[in-house]
Coordinates of N, CA and C in Angstrom, one line a residue:
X1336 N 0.8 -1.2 0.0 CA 0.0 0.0 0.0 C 0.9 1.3 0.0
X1337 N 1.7 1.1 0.9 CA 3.1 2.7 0.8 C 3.4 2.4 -0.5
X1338 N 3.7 1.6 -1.2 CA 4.7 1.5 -2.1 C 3.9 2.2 -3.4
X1339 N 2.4 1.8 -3.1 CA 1.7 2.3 -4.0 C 1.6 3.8 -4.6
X1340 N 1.4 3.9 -3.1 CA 0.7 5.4 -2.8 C 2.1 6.5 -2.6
X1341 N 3.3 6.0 -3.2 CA 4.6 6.9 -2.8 C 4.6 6.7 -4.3
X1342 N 4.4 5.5 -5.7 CA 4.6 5.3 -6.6 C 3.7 7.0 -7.7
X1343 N 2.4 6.8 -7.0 CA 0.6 7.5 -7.5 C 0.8 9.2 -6.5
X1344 N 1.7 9.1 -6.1 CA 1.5 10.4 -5.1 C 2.1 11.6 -6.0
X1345 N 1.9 12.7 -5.4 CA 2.1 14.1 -6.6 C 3.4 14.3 -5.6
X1346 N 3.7 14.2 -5.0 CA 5.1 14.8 -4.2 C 6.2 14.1 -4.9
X1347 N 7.1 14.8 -5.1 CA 8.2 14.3 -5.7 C 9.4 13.4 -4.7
X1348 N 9.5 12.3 -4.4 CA 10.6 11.7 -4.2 C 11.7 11.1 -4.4
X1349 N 13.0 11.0 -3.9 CA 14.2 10.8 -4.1 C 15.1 10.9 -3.1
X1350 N 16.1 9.5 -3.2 CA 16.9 9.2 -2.0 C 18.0 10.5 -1.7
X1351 N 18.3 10.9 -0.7 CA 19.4 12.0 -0.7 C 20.4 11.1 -1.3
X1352 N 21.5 12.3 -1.6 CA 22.8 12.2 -2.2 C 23.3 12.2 -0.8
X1353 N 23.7 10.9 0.0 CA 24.9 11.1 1.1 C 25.4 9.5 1.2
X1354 N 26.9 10.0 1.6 CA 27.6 8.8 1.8 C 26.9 7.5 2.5
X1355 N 26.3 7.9 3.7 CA 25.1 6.6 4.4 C 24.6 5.9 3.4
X1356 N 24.2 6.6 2.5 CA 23.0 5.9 1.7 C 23.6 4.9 0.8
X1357 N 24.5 5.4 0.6 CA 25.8 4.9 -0.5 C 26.7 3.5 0.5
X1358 N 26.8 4.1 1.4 CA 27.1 2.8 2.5 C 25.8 1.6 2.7
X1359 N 24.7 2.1 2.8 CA 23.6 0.9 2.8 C 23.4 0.4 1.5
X1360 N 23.7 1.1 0.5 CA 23.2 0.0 -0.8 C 24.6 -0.7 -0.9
X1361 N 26.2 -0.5 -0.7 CA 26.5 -1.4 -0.5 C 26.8 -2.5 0.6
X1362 N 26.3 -2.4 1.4 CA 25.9 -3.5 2.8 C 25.0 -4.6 1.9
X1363 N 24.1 -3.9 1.5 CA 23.1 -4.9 0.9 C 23.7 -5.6 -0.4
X1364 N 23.9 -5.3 -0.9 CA 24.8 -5.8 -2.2 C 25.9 -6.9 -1.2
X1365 N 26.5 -6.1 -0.1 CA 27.5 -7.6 0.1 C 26.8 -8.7 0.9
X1366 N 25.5 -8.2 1.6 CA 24.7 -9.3 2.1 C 24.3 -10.3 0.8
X1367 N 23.6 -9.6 -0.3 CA 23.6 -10.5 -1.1 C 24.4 -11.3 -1.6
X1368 N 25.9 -10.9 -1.7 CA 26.9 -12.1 -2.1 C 27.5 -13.1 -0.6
X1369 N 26.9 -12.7 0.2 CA 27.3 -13.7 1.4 C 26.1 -14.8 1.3
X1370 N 25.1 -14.3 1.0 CA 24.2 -15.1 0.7 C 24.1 -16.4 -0.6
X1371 N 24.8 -16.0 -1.4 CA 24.6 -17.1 -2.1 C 26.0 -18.1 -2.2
X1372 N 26.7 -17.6 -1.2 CA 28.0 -18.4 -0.7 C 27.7 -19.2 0.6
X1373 N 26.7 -19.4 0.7 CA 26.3 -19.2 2.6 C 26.2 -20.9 2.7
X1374 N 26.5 -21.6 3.8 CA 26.6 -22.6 4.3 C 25.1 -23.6 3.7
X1375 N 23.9 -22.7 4.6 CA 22.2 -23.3 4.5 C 22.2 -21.8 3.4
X1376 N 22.0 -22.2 2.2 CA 21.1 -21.5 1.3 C 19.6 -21.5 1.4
X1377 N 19.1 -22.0 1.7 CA 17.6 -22.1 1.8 C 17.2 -21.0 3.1
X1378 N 17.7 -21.7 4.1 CA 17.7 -20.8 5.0 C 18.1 -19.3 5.1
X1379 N 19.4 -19.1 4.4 CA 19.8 -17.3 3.8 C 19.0 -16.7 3.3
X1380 N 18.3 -17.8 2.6 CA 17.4 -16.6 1.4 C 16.2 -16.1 2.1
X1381 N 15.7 -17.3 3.1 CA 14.5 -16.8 3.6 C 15.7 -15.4 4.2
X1382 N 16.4 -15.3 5.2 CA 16.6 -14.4 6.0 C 16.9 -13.1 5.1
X1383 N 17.4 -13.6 3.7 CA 17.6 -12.2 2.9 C 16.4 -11.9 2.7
X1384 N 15.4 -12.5 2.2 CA 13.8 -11.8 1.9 C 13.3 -10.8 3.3
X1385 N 13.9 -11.3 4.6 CA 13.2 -10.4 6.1 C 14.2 -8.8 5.6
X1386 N 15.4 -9.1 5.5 CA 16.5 -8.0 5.0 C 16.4 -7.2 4.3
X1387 N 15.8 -7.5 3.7 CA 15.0 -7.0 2.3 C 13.9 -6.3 1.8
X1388 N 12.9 -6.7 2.8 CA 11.8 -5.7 2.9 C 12.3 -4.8 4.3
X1389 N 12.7 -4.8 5.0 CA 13.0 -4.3 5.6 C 14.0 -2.7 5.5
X1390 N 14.8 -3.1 4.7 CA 15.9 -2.1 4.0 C 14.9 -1.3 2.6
X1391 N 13.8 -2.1 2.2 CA 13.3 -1.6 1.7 C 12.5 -0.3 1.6
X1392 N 11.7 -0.4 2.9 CA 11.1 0.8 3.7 C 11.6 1.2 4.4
X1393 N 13.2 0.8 5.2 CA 14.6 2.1 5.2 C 14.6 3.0 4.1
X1394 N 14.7 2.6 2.8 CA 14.6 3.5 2.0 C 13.9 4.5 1.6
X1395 N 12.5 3.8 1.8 CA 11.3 4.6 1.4 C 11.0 5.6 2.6
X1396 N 11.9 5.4 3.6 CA 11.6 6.5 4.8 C 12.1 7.3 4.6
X1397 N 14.0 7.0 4.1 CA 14.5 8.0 3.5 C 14.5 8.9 2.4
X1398 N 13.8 8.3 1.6 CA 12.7 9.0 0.3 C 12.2 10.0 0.8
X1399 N 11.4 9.9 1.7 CA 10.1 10.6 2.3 C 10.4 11.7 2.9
X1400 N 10.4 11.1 4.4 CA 11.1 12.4 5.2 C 12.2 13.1 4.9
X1401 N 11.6 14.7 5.0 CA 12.7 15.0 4.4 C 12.3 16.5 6.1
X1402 N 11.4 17.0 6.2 CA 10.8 17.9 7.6 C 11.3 17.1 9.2
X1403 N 11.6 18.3 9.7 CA 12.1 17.9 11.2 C 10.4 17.5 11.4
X1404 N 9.3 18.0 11.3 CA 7.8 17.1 12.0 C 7.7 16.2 11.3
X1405 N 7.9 15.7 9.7 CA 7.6 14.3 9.7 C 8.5 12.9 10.2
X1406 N 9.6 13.8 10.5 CA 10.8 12.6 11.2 C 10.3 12.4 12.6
X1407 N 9.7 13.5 13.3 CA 9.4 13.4 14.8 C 8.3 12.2 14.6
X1408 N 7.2 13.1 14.0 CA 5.9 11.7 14.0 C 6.4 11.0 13.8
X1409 N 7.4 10.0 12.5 CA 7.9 9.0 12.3 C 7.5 8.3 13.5
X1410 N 8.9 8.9 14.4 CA 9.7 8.9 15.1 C 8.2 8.4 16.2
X1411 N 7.6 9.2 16.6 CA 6.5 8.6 17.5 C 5.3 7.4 17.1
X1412 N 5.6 7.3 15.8 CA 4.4 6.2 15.7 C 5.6 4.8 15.5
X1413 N 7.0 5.3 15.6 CA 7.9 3.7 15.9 C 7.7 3.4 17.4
X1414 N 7.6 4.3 18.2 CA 7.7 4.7 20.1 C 6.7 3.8 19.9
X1415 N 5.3 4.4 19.5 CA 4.2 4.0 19.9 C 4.2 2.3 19.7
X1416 N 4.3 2.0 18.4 CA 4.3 0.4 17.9 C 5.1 -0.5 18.8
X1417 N 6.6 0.0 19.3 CA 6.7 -0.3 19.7 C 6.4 -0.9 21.1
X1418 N 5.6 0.1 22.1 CA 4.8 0.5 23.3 C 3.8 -0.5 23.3
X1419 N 3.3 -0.8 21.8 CA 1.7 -1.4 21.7 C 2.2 -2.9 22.0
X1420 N 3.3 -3.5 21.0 CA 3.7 -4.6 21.3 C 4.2 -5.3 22.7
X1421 N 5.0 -4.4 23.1 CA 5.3 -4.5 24.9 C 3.8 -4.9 25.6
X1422 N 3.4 -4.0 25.5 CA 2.3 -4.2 26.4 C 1.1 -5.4 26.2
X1423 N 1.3 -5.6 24.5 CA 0.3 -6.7 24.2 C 1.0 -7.9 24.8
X1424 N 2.7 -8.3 24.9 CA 3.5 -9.2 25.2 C 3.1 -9.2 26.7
X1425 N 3.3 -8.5 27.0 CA 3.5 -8.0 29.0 C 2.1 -8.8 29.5
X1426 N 0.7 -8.6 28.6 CA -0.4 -9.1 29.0 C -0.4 -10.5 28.7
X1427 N 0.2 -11.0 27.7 CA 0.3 -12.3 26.8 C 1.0 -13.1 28.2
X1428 N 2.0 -12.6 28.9 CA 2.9 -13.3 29.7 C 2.6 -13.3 31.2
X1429 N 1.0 -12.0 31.2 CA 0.4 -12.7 32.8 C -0.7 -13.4 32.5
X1430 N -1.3 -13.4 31.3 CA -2.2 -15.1 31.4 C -1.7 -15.9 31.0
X1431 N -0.3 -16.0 30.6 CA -0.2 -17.5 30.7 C 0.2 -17.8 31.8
X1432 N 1.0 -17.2 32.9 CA 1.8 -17.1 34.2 C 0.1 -17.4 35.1
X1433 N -0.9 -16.8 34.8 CA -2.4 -17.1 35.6 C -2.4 -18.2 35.5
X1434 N -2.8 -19.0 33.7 CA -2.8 -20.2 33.8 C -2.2 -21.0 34.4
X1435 N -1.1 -20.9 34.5 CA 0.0 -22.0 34.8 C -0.5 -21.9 36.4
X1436 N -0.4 -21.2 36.8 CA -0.5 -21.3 38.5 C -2.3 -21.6 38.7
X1437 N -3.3 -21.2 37.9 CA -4.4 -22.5 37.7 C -4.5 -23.3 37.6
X1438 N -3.0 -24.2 36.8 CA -2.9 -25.8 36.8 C -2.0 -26.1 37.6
X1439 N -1.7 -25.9 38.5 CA -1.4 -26.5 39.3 C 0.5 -26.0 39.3
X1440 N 0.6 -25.0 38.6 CA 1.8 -24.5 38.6 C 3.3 -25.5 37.7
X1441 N 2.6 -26.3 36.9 CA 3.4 -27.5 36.1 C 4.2 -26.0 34.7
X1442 N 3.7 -25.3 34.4 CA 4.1 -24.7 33.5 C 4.8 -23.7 33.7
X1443 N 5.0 -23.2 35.1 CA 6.1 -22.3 35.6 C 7.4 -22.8 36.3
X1444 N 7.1 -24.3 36.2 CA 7.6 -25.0 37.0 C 8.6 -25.7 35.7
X1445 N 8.7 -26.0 35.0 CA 9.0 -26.1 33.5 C 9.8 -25.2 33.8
X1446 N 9.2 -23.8 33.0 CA 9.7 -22.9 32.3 C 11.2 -22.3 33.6
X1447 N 10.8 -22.9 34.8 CA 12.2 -22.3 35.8 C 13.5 -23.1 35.6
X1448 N 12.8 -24.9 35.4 CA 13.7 -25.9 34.8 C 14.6 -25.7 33.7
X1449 N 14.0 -24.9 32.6 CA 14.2 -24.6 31.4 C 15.3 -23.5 31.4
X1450 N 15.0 -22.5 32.9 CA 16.0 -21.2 32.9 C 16.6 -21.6 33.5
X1451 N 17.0 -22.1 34.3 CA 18.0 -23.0 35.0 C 18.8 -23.6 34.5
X1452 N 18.7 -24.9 33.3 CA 19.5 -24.9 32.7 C 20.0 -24.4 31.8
X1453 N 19.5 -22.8 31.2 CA 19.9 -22.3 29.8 C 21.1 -21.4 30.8
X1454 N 21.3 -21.2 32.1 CA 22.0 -20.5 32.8 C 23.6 -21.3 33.4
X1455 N 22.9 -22.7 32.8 CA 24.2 -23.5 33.2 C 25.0 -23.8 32.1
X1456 N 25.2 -23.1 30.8 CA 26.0 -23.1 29.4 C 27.2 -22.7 29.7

């Protein structure tokens, strides 16, 4: 949908001219040749496709913003997203912690076994 609407939009965009940017397209370029040298190919590629879109709307952000207020909002709606997920996680991890101590505490009892030994590596 961004890609669309940055494609159909009347504002003119374009990546700045600065060394960074010139630095990230070659990172990506040498991630791509590490990738096709890579031990599990199958597995690189999925991880180059997360890389990928991801660097991709790096770009398109750097396209974009170009205003100290549209970098702020950016900037507060990453705060926020990030805020939303915490807290969705935070709640995710006191009903299961409820559960567990509903049944009889077998699932916290586990998961202490589990940190226990990940602490004895």
């Amino acid at each position: 949908m961004t890609l669309i609407a940055l494609v159909t939009g009347k504002d003119k965009v374009s990546l700045p001219r600065h060394g960074i940017v010139v630095a990230l397209v070659l990172f990506l370029l040498w991630t791509g040749v590490t990738t096709v040298f890579a031990i599990y190919p199958g597995d690189s590629v999925t991880q180059l496709e997360k890389v990928l879109k991801i660097q991709l709307m790096t770009f398109v952000a750097l396209a974009v913003l170009r205003e100290r207020k549209h970098i702020q909002l950016f900037a507060w709606v990453n705060a926020l997203s990030v805020g939303f997920y915490g807290l969705k996680g935070g709640l995710f991890t006191l009903q299961v912690r409820r559960r567990a101590s509903a049944s009889g505490g077998r699932l916290a009892a586990s998961s202490r076994a589990t940190m226990s030994s990940a602490w004895r590596c």
